[in-house]
Coordinates of C-alpha atoms and ligand atoms in Angstrom, one line a residue:
M1 CA -0.1 0.1 0.0
A2 CA 2.8 2.5 1.1
N3 CA 4.2 2.4 -2.6
R4 CA 0.9 3.3 -4.3
N5 CA 0.3 6.9 -5.3
P6 CA -3.4 7.7 -4.8
V7 CA -3.4 10.4 -7.4
S8 CA -1.5 8.7 -10.2
R9 CA -5.1 7.2 -11.7
S10 CA -6.9 10.6 -11.6
P11 CA -10.0 10.5 -13.5
C12 CA -10.2 14.2 -13.9
R13 CA -8.0 16.6 -15.9
T14 CA -5.1 17.5 -14.3
G15 CA -3.9 21.5 -14.6
L16 CA -2.3 24.6 -12.8
S17 CA -3.9 25.1 -9.5
P18 CA -6.2 28.0 -9.6
K19 CA -4.7 28.7 -5.9
Y20 CA -2.8 32.1 -7.1
W21 CA -5.8 33.0 -9.2
I22 CA -6.8 36.9 -8.9
L23 CA -10.4 38.0 -9.3
M24 CA -10.5 40.4 -12.1
V25 CA -13.9 41.2 -12.1
I26 CA -14.8 44.5 -11.7
S27 CA -18.2 46.2 -10.4
E28 CA -20.4 48.2 -12.3
E29 CA -19.4 51.5 -10.5
E30 CA -15.8 50.9 -10.7
K31 CA -16.3 50.2 -14.8
E32 CA -17.8 53.8 -14.7
V33 CA -15.0 55.2 -12.6
R34 CA -12.5 53.6 -14.8
L35 CA -14.5 54.5 -18.1
L36 CA -14.4 58.2 -16.6
H37 CA -10.9 57.8 -15.7
D38 CA -9.7 56.6 -19.1
S39 CA -11.7 58.8 -21.0
T40 CA -10.3 61.9 -19.0
A41 CA -7.0 60.6 -19.5
S42 CA -7.3 60.3 -23.3
M43 CA -8.7 63.7 -23.3
R44 CA -6.0 65.2 -21.7
T45 CA -4.0 64.3 -24.1
M46 CA -6.3 65.4 -26.6
K47 CA -6.6 69.0 -24.5
M48 CA -10.4 68.9 -24.4
K49 CA -12.4 71.4 -22.4
P50 CA -14.7 70.3 -19.3
V51 CA -17.9 70.7 -21.0
E52 CA -16.8 68.6 -23.9
I53 CA -15.2 66.0 -21.5
L54 CA -18.9 65.9 -20.1
L55 CA -20.7 65.7 -23.2
L56 CA -18.5 62.6 -24.4
V57 CA -19.1 61.0 -21.0
L58 CA -22.9 61.2 -21.6
C59 CA -22.5 59.8 -25.1
L60 CA -20.2 56.7 -23.9
N61 CA -23.2 56.1 -21.4
I62 CA -25.9 56.2 -24.2
V63 CA -23.6 53.6 -26.1
A64 CA -23.4 51.4 -23.2
F65 CA -27.1 51.5 -22.7
G66 CA -27.8 50.4 -26.3
V67 CA -25.2 47.5 -25.9
N68 CA -26.8 46.4 -22.8
G69 CA -30.5 46.2 -24.7
G70 CA -31.8 49.2 -23.6
P71 CA -33.4 50.7 -20.8
P72 CA -35.0 48.8 -17.8
T73 CA -38.7 49.2 -17.8
C74 CA -38.3 49.9 -14.0
P75 CA -35.6 51.9 -12.3
A76 CA -33.5 50.0 -9.8
N77 CA -35.1 51.9 -6.7
L78 CA -37.0 50.1 -4.1
E79 CA -39.3 52.9 -3.5
S80 CA -40.6 53.0 -7.2
D81 CA -43.8 51.3 -7.8
C82 CA -44.3 50.4 -11.6
G83 CA -44.9 46.8 -11.2
D84 CA -47.9 46.5 -13.7
S85 CA -46.0 44.9 -16.2
D86 CA -43.9 41.6 -16.5
E87 CA -42.0 42.9 -19.8
W88 CA -38.3 43.5 -19.7
K89 CA -36.7 44.7 -22.4
G90 CA -33.4 43.0 -23.4
E91 CA -31.2 40.6 -21.3
F92 CA -31.7 40.4 -17.4
F93 CA -27.7 39.8 -17.1
P94 CA -26.4 42.0 -20.2
G95 CA -22.9 41.0 -20.6
I96 CA -22.9 37.6 -18.8
P97 CA -22.2 34.7 -21.4
K98 CA -23.2 31.1 -21.2
I99 CA -21.1 29.6 -18.6
K100 CA -18.3 27.4 -20.2
Y101 CA -15.9 24.8 -19.0
E102 CA -12.2 26.4 -19.6
G103 CA -10.3 23.8 -17.4
P104 CA -8.4 24.4 -13.9
S105 CA -6.0 26.8 -15.5
S106 CA -8.5 29.3 -16.6
K107 CA -8.4 32.7 -15.0
N108 CA -12.0 33.5 -15.9
P109 CA -14.2 34.2 -13.6
L110 CA -17.1 33.5 -15.6
A111 CA -16.0 29.9 -16.4
F112 CA -16.0 26.5 -15.0
K113 CA -12.5 25.2 -14.0
W114 CA -13.7 22.0 -12.7
Y115 CA -17.5 21.3 -13.5
N116 CA -17.4 19.6 -16.7
A117 CA -21.0 18.8 -17.5
E118 CA -20.3 15.9 -20.0
E119 CA -17.2 14.6 -18.5
V120 CA -17.7 11.1 -17.3
I121 CA -16.3 10.3 -14.0
L122 CA -16.9 6.5 -12.0
G123 CA -19.1 5.8 -15.1
K124 CA -21.5 8.6 -15.0
K125 CA -21.5 12.4 -16.5
M126 CA -20.9 14.9 -13.8
K127 CA -23.9 16.6 -14.6
D128 CA -25.9 13.5 -13.4
W129 CA -23.8 13.0 -10.3
F130 CA -24.9 16.3 -9.5
R131 CA -28.2 17.9 -11.0
F132 CA -27.7 21.0 -9.9
S133 CA -30.4 23.2 -8.7
V134 CA -30.8 26.9 -8.3
A135 CA -32.5 28.1 -5.4
F136 CA -35.1 30.7 -6.1
W137 CA -35.6 32.0 -2.7
H138 CA -32.1 32.7 -2.4
T139 CA -31.2 33.7 -5.9
F140 CA -34.5 36.0 -6.6
R141 CA -35.9 36.6 -3.2
G142 CA -32.6 37.1 -1.3
T143 CA -32.3 41.1 -0.4
G144 CA -29.3 40.9 1.8
A145 CA -31.5 42.3 5.0
D146 CA -30.5 41.0 7.9
P147 CA -31.9 41.7 11.9
F148 CA -29.6 45.1 11.8
G149 CA -29.8 46.3 8.3
A150 CA -31.7 47.0 5.2
P151 CA -31.7 45.3 2.0
T152 CA -28.5 46.0 -0.1
K153 CA -29.2 44.0 -3.4
N154 CA -31.2 46.3 -5.6
W155 CA -31.4 43.9 -8.8
P156 CA -31.9 46.2 -11.6
W157 CA -35.4 44.1 -12.6
E158 CA -36.8 44.8 -9.3
D159 CA -39.4 47.7 -8.9
G160 CA -39.9 47.3 -5.2
T161 CA -43.7 45.9 -5.6
N162 CA -44.9 42.0 -4.5
S163 CA -47.3 42.2 -7.6
V164 CA -48.2 39.2 -9.8
A165 CA -46.4 41.1 -12.9
M166 CA -43.3 41.5 -10.8
A167 CA -43.4 38.0 -9.9
K168 CA -43.5 36.9 -13.5
R169 CA -40.9 39.3 -14.6
R170 CA -38.5 37.7 -11.6
M171 CA -39.4 34.4 -13.5
R172 CA -37.7 35.2 -16.4
A173 CA -34.7 36.5 -14.8
N174 CA -34.8 33.0 -13.0
F175 CA -34.6 31.1 -16.5
E176 CA -32.4 33.4 -18.1
F177 CA -30.1 32.8 -15.2
I178 CA -30.7 29.0 -15.2
D179 CA -30.1 28.8 -19.0
K180 CA -26.8 31.1 -18.9
L181 CA -25.3 28.9 -15.9
G182 CA -26.3 25.6 -17.6
V183 CA -28.3 23.7 -15.2
D184 CA -31.5 22.0 -15.8
W185 CA -33.2 22.2 -12.0
W186 CA -34.8 24.9 -9.7
C187 CA -36.4 24.9 -6.3
F188 CA -39.0 27.0 -5.3
H189 CA -41.6 27.8 -2.0
D190 CA -44.9 28.6 -3.2
R191 CA -44.6 32.0 -1.8
D192 CA -41.4 32.7 -3.3
I193 CA -42.9 32.7 -6.5
A194 CA -46.3 34.2 -6.0
P195 CA -47.4 36.8 -3.7
D196 CA -50.3 36.1 -1.2
G197 CA -53.9 37.5 -2.0
Q198 CA -56.4 38.4 0.5
T199 CA -58.1 35.4 0.6
L200 CA -56.3 31.5 0.1
E201 CA -58.6 31.5 -3.4
E202 CA -57.0 34.6 -4.4
T203 CA -53.4 33.4 -3.2
N204 CA -54.0 30.1 -5.2
A205 CA -55.1 32.1 -8.2
N206 CA -52.0 34.2 -8.1
L207 CA -50.0 31.0 -7.9
D208 CA -51.5 29.5 -10.7
E209 CA -51.0 32.2 -13.1
V210 CA -47.3 32.3 -12.1
V211 CA -46.6 28.5 -12.4
E212 CA -48.3 28.6 -15.8
F213 CA -46.0 31.3 -16.9
A214 CA -43.1 29.3 -15.4
K215 CA -44.2 26.3 -17.2
E216 CA -44.0 27.7 -20.5
L217 CA -40.5 29.5 -19.5
Q218 CA -39.3 26.2 -18.5
G219 CA -39.7 24.2 -21.7
S220 CA -38.9 20.7 -22.2
K221 CA -35.6 20.6 -20.6
I222 CA -36.0 22.8 -17.1
R223 CA -37.9 21.2 -14.3
P224 CA -38.0 21.9 -10.5
L225 CA -36.0 19.6 -8.7
W226 CA -38.4 20.1 -5.5
G227 CA -41.1 22.7 -4.6
T228 CA -42.6 23.1 -1.2
A229 CA -44.7 25.3 1.0
Q230 CA -43.7 27.9 2.7
L231 CA -45.1 27.6 6.2
F232 CA -43.0 29.9 8.6
L233 CA -43.2 33.5 7.3
H234 CA -47.0 34.3 7.8
P235 CA -47.9 35.2 11.3
R236 CA -50.8 32.3 11.2
Y237 CA -47.8 29.9 11.4
M238 CA -46.1 31.3 14.6
H239 CA -46.9 28.2 16.6
G240 CA -46.0 26.0 13.8
G241 CA -48.4 24.4 10.7
A242 CA -48.9 20.7 11.1
T243 CA -47.9 21.2 15.0
S244 CA -50.0 24.0 15.6
S245 CA -51.8 24.1 18.7
E246 CA -54.7 25.6 16.4
L247 CA -56.8 23.4 14.6
G248 CA -57.5 26.1 11.7
V249 CA -53.9 26.7 11.2
Y250 CA -53.3 22.8 10.8
A251 CA -56.1 22.8 8.2
Y252 CA -54.8 26.2 6.6
A253 CA -51.1 24.2 6.5
A254 CA -52.9 20.9 4.8
A255 CA -54.4 23.3 2.1
Q256 CA -51.1 25.0 1.3
V257 CA -49.1 22.0 1.0
K258 CA -52.0 20.2 -1.2
K259 CA -51.7 23.2 -3.6
A260 CA -47.8 23.1 -3.5
M261 CA -47.8 19.8 -4.3
E262 CA -50.3 19.8 -7.0
V263 CA -47.9 23.0 -8.8
T264 CA -44.8 20.7 -8.4
H265 CA -46.4 18.0 -10.0
Y266 CA -47.8 20.1 -12.8
L267 CA -44.2 21.8 -13.3
G268 CA -43.0 18.0 -13.7
G269 CA -41.0 18.5 -10.1
E270 CA -39.1 15.5 -9.2
N271 CA -39.5 15.7 -5.6
Y272 CA -41.5 17.8 -2.5
V273 CA -40.0 18.7 0.4
F274 CA -41.1 19.4 4.1
W275 CA -38.9 21.6 6.2
G276 CA -40.5 22.4 9.2
G277 CA -39.2 25.6 10.1
R278 CA -41.6 25.8 12.9
E279 CA -42.3 22.7 13.6
G280 CA -41.1 22.4 17.1
Y281 CA -41.2 24.3 20.5
Q282 CA -39.9 27.5 22.2
S283 CA -40.9 26.1 25.7
L284 CA -41.8 22.5 27.0
L285 CA -43.6 24.4 29.6
N286 CA -46.7 25.0 27.5
T287 CA -46.4 22.3 24.7
D288 CA -47.8 18.9 24.3
M289 CA -44.9 17.4 22.5
G290 CA -46.5 13.7 22.3
R291 CA -49.6 15.4 20.8
E292 CA -47.7 17.7 18.4
L293 CA -45.7 14.5 16.9
D294 CA -48.7 12.7 16.5
H295 CA -50.3 15.6 14.6
M296 CA -47.2 15.8 12.3
A297 CA -47.4 12.1 11.5
R298 CA -51.0 12.6 10.5
F299 CA -50.2 15.3 8.5
L300 CA -47.5 13.7 6.6
E301 CA -49.7 10.5 6.3
A302 CA -52.2 13.0 4.4
A303 CA -49.6 14.2 2.2
V304 CA -48.6 10.7 1.3
A305 CA -52.3 9.7 0.6
Y306 CA -52.7 12.8 -1.7
K307 CA -49.5 12.2 -3.5
K308 CA -50.9 9.0 -4.4
K309 CA -54.1 10.4 -5.5
I310 CA -53.1 12.8 -7.9
G311 CA -50.4 10.5 -9.6
F312 CA -47.4 12.6 -8.3
K313 CA -44.4 10.0 -8.3
G314 CA -41.9 12.3 -7.1
T315 CA -40.0 11.7 -3.8
L316 CA -41.0 13.2 -0.6
L317 CA -38.2 14.6 1.3
I318 CA -38.1 15.7 5.1
E319 CA -35.1 18.5 5.5
P320 CA -33.9 17.8 9.4
K321 CA -32.6 21.3 11.0
P322 CA -31.9 21.2 15.0
Q323 CA -33.3 25.0 15.6
E324 CA -33.8 28.3 14.2
P325 CA -36.3 29.8 14.0
T326 CA -37.6 27.7 16.9
K327 CA -35.6 26.9 19.8
H328 CA -36.0 23.1 19.3
Q329 CA -37.4 21.7 15.9
Y330 CA -38.6 18.1 15.8
D331 CA -36.8 17.1 12.8
W332 CA -33.4 17.6 14.5
D333 CA -31.1 15.4 12.5
A334 CA -31.1 12.6 10.2
A335 CA -31.2 9.8 13.2
T336 CA -34.1 11.8 15.1
T337 CA -36.0 11.9 11.9
A338 CA -35.7 8.4 11.1
N339 CA -36.7 7.4 14.1
F340 CA -39.7 9.6 13.6
L341 CA -40.5 8.0 10.7
R342 CA -39.9 4.2 11.7
K343 CA -42.0 4.9 14.7
Y344 CA -45.2 6.2 12.7
G345 CA -44.8 3.9 9.8
L346 CA -43.8 6.3 7.3
I347 CA -40.2 5.0 6.7
G348 CA -40.8 3.7 2.9
E349 CA -42.6 6.6 2.0
F350 CA -40.0 9.7 2.8
K351 CA -36.2 10.1 2.1
L352 CA -34.0 13.0 3.7
N353 CA -32.8 16.1 2.3
I354 CA -29.8 16.6 4.3
E355 CA -28.4 20.4 4.5
C356 CA -24.7 20.8 5.3
N357 CA -25.1 23.9 7.5
H358 CA -28.2 22.2 9.6
A359 CA -25.7 19.3 10.3
T360 CA -23.3 21.5 11.8
L361 CA -25.7 23.4 13.8
A362 CA -26.9 19.8 14.8
G363 CA -23.1 19.4 16.0
H364 CA -22.3 17.0 13.3
S365 CA -20.5 17.1 10.0
C366 CA -22.1 17.0 6.8
H367 CA -20.3 13.8 6.1
H368 CA -21.9 12.2 9.3
E369 CA -25.5 13.1 8.4
L370 CA -24.9 12.1 5.0
E371 CA -23.6 8.6 6.0
T372 CA -26.6 8.3 8.6
A373 CA -29.1 9.1 6.2
R374 CA -27.3 6.4 3.8
L375 CA -26.8 3.7 6.1
N376 CA -30.9 4.0 6.9
D377 CA -31.3 4.0 3.0
L378 CA -33.0 7.3 3.5
L379 CA -30.6 9.7 1.2
G380 CA -32.4 11.7 -1.3
N381 CA -31.3 15.0 -1.9
I382 CA -28.8 17.4 -0.7
D383 CA -29.0 21.2 0.2
A384 CA -25.6 22.4 -0.6
N385 CA -24.0 25.2 1.3
T386 CA -22.0 25.3 4.4
G387 CA -21.7 27.4 7.7
D388 CA -19.0 29.4 9.4
P389 CA -17.3 27.9 12.0
Q390 CA -17.2 31.3 13.8
I391 CA -21.0 32.1 13.6
G392 CA -23.5 29.7 15.4
W393 CA -26.4 30.1 12.9
D394 CA -27.6 28.9 9.4
T395 CA -25.4 31.4 7.2
D396 CA -26.2 29.3 4.0
Q397 CA -23.1 29.9 2.4
F398 CA -21.7 28.3 -1.0
L399 CA -19.4 25.8 -0.5
T400 CA -15.7 26.4 -1.2
D401 CA -14.0 24.1 1.2
I402 CA -12.4 21.2 -1.1
A403 CA -12.0 18.9 1.8
E404 CA -15.5 19.0 3.0
A405 CA -16.7 18.4 -0.8
T406 CA -14.6 15.5 -1.2
M407 CA -16.1 13.8 2.0
V408 CA -19.5 14.6 0.5
M409 CA -19.0 13.2 -2.8
Q410 CA -17.4 10.0 -0.9
S411 CA -21.0 9.7 0.3
V412 CA -22.6 10.6 -2.8
V413 CA -20.8 7.8 -4.9
K414 CA -21.1 5.3 -2.0
N415 CA -24.9 5.8 -2.4
G416 CA -24.9 5.4 -6.2
G417 CA -25.7 9.1 -6.8
L418 CA -28.9 11.0 -5.7
A419 CA -31.4 10.8 -8.5
P420 CA -34.3 11.6 -8.6
G421 CA -32.7 14.0 -5.8
G422 CA -29.6 16.4 -6.5
F423 CA -28.0 19.3 -5.2
N424 CA -29.9 22.3 -4.6
F425 CA -27.8 25.5 -3.9
D426 CA -29.9 26.7 -0.8
A427 CA -27.1 29.2 -0.6
K428 CA -27.0 33.0 -0.3
L429 CA -24.9 35.7 -1.4
R430 CA -23.2 37.6 1.2
R431 CA -25.0 40.7 2.1
E432 CA -21.6 42.6 1.0
S433 CA -21.9 41.2 -2.2
T434 CA -23.9 43.4 -4.2
D435 CA -22.8 42.8 -8.2
V436 CA -25.3 41.0 -10.2
E437 CA -22.4 39.2 -11.7
D438 CA -21.7 37.7 -8.1
L439 CA -24.7 35.7 -8.2
F440 CA -22.9 33.6 -11.2
I441 CA -19.5 33.6 -9.6
A442 CA -21.2 32.2 -6.1
H443 CA -22.8 29.4 -8.1
I444 CA -19.8 28.8 -10.5
S445 CA -17.6 28.4 -7.6
G446 CA -19.6 26.1 -5.6
M447 CA -20.3 23.9 -8.8
D448 CA -16.3 23.9 -9.0
T449 CA -16.0 22.8 -5.4
L450 CA -18.3 20.1 -5.6
A451 CA -16.9 18.9 -9.1
R452 CA -13.4 18.9 -7.4
G453 CA -15.0 16.8 -4.7
L454 CA -16.3 14.4 -7.2
C455 CA -12.7 14.1 -9.0
N456 CA -10.8 13.5 -5.5
A457 CA -13.3 11.1 -4.3
A458 CA -12.9 9.0 -7.7
K459 CA -9.4 9.0 -6.9
I460 CA -9.5 7.9 -3.5
I461 CA -11.7 5.0 -4.6
E462 CA -9.9 4.4 -7.9
D463 CA -6.4 3.9 -5.8
G464 CA -8.2 2.2 -2.9
S465 CA -5.7 2.5 -0.3
L466 CA -8.4 3.9 2.2
A467 CA -10.9 1.3 1.4
E468 CA -8.0 -1.5 2.2
L469 CA -7.0 0.6 5.5
V470 CA -10.9 0.3 6.5
R471 CA -11.4 -3.6 5.2
K472 CA -7.8 -4.5 7.5
R473 CA -9.3 -2.4 10.6
Y474 CA -12.3 -5.0 10.5
A475 CA -10.2 -8.1 9.0
S476 CA -10.8 -9.8 12.3
F477 CA -14.6 -10.4 11.7
D478 CA -13.6 -11.8 8.3
T479 CA -13.3 -15.4 9.9
E480 CA -15.7 -18.2 11.0
L481 CA -16.8 -16.8 14.6
G482 CA -16.9 -13.0 13.2
A483 CA -19.6 -14.5 10.4
L484 CA -21.4 -16.2 13.5
I485 CA -21.4 -12.6 15.2
E486 CA -22.4 -10.7 12.1
T487 CA -25.2 -13.3 11.3
G488 CA -26.7 -12.9 14.8
K489 CA -25.5 -16.8 15.7
A490 CA -22.8 -16.2 18.4
D491 CA -24.3 -16.3 21.6
F492 CA -22.6 -15.1 25.0
E493 CA -21.6 -18.8 26.4
L494 CA -19.7 -19.1 23.0
L495 CA -17.9 -15.9 23.0
E496 CA -17.5 -16.4 26.8
K497 CA -15.4 -19.8 25.8
K498 CA -13.5 -17.9 22.8
A499 CA -12.2 -15.2 25.3
L500 CA -11.2 -17.7 28.1
Q501 CA -9.5 -19.6 25.3
W502 CA -7.7 -16.5 23.6
G503 CA -6.9 -14.6 27.0
E504 CA -6.1 -11.0 26.6
P505 CA -7.0 -9.6 22.9
K506 CA -4.2 -8.2 21.0
V507 CA -5.6 -4.4 19.9
P508 CA -4.2 -2.8 16.8
S509 CA -3.6 0.6 15.7
A510 CA -6.5 2.4 14.0
K511 CA -4.4 4.1 11.8
Q512 CA -6.3 7.5 11.9
E513 CA -3.0 9.6 10.9
L514 CA -2.2 7.4 7.7
A515 CA -6.1 7.7 6.5
E516 CA -5.7 11.3 7.1
M517 CA -2.6 11.4 5.0
I518 CA -4.4 9.4 2.2
F519 CA -7.2 11.4 2.0
Q520 CA -4.8 14.7 2.1
S521 CA -2.7 13.2 -0.8
A522 CA -6.0 13.4 -3.0
L523 CA -7.0 16.9 -2.6
Ligands
LIG601 C1 -34.0 27.0 6.0 C2 -33.9 25.7 4.9 C3 -35.2 26.0 3.6 C4 -35.6 24.9 3.0 C5 -36.9 24.9 2.5 O1 -32.9 26.4 6.6 O2 -33.0 25.2 4.4 O3 -34.8 26.7 2.7 O4 -34.6 24.4 2.4 O5 -37.8 25.4 3.2
LIG602 CO1 -32.8 23.9 2.9

C-alpha cells in the first residue's frame, strides 16, 4: 500500500492549481469610474474642455445603454412602484455569456474550472452525479437584509413591488440565469414565486398564474428539483403548521401543502420537500410534545395519501434542522427523523434532504449526516451549502471547502448518486456582495468545488488504499466466528468460551493519521 500513489490514476483533468488566481471582475461602479478615468486621461492628451468631456461621458453612457439592450422598464429603486408589467426589454444579465468549462488553469471568473458537465467520472456524467439546482428564494428573493440592516441588493429588474407582474418578470430572470449557468433544475417555495392574496382562493389564483408562466418558460428541459410550501413566514404559522396548537392553522397548512404539491407535480417536479421551520417548540412548559408529534405524523400521512391520489411520482423529502427559528425543531437531525419515520410507519414513504449547514448546527459534520441517511436508505437530496465555524447560525454560504466537498462526494458515490434528487444550492450571497455577476460567480464556485470533490472522491476510490485500510481494520471479523457474530448466531456462552481460550486480545492501531494522509494526498 505504501508504494501506491493515490493521485496517479486521476480520472479528472489536471492543470494549474487556481490557487494564485486573482479575481479580475470589476463592479459596475468601478467600470464607470475607470471609463471616466480612461476617457478623461485620453482627453487630457487631446486637450479637451471640461464641458466637452461631460458631453463625451454622456455619449459613452448612451452607447453602453444600447449595448446592454436598452433601458430597464423600471428603475432599480426600491421606492418606485411600477409593477404592472412583467415585460423587460433585453437581457436580465447583459454581458454575462453562457458559462463554459475552461479547465483548471482558466483565470476567467465566469467559466467553470472543474465542472465539466459531460465528463464521465466513475461511469456517470458529472451533470448526472450532481443535478444542480438554483434556489429561487436565495437567488431571486434574497435581499441582503439582516436583523440589523436594510436590504443591500438592488437588482435592476426589481421594482419594489410584490405584484404578480413583478413575480412573472422575476421568473424570466430566473430562467435566463438557469440557462446561462447551464443547469436543468430549480427549487421554490410557493410564496417565493407568487404573492399572497387577500384570501386563500386569491393566493391560489396568483400562484396558478405564475406557475402557468413558469411552465411556459421551463420548456422541455428545465424542471423543479423540488417544490415546497412556505409554512413559516406568515404570522398564522407562529406556533407551527402541522404542529400548531390551533386546528384552523393545521387545516390551512394542509390546504397550502396540497396546492404546493399540485403545482410541483404540474411543473414536472421530481421531489417535494417538508422543512418544518416552525414545527417545534420554544418552551416545553406550554407544549404537548406527544400530541404535536402525533399531529405531524398524521399530516405527513395525509400528504402521502394525496400524493398517491394525484399520481405524483416524486419523492417526498424531509429536511432535518435542529433549531432556528424555533428553539427546538422536531426533525433535529437525520437519526431523529429516521426514528420518527419508523415510529409512525412512514419509513418507506420519505427520504431525507440533508443540508450541510443544518448538519453543523446539530453538532455533526455534513459527512456524518449523509452517512446516517445513506445507511438508513434515506439519502434523497442535498441542500448544498456550508456554515461559518465562527458563527452559530444558518449562514447558508456557498461551499468552497474542497476537503468537505470530497467527503460529501464520497457519500454520494457510495449512494450511487442522488437521482431523482440532486444538489440544490440553498445558499446565498453575503450581504456585502451586491453585483449581479456575484450571483453567477457564487454558483460557479460552488459547482466547481463539488466537481473537485467528485474528482478527489474518484481518485480515492480508484486508488483503493483508504478502503483497504478500513477493510484491514475489521479483518478479524472476516473469520468463521466473525460470520457467526454478524449473522446473529454467536451467543454469549460461545463468546465467553472463546474469550477464556484466547486470553487478553491484541488491539491494533486505528491508523487514523495514515487515513488522513491518504485523504489529504488526493486533494
Ligand atoms: C431553511 C432551509 C429552507 C428549506 C426549504 O434553513 O433550509 O430553505 O430548504 O424550506
Ligand atoms: Co434547505
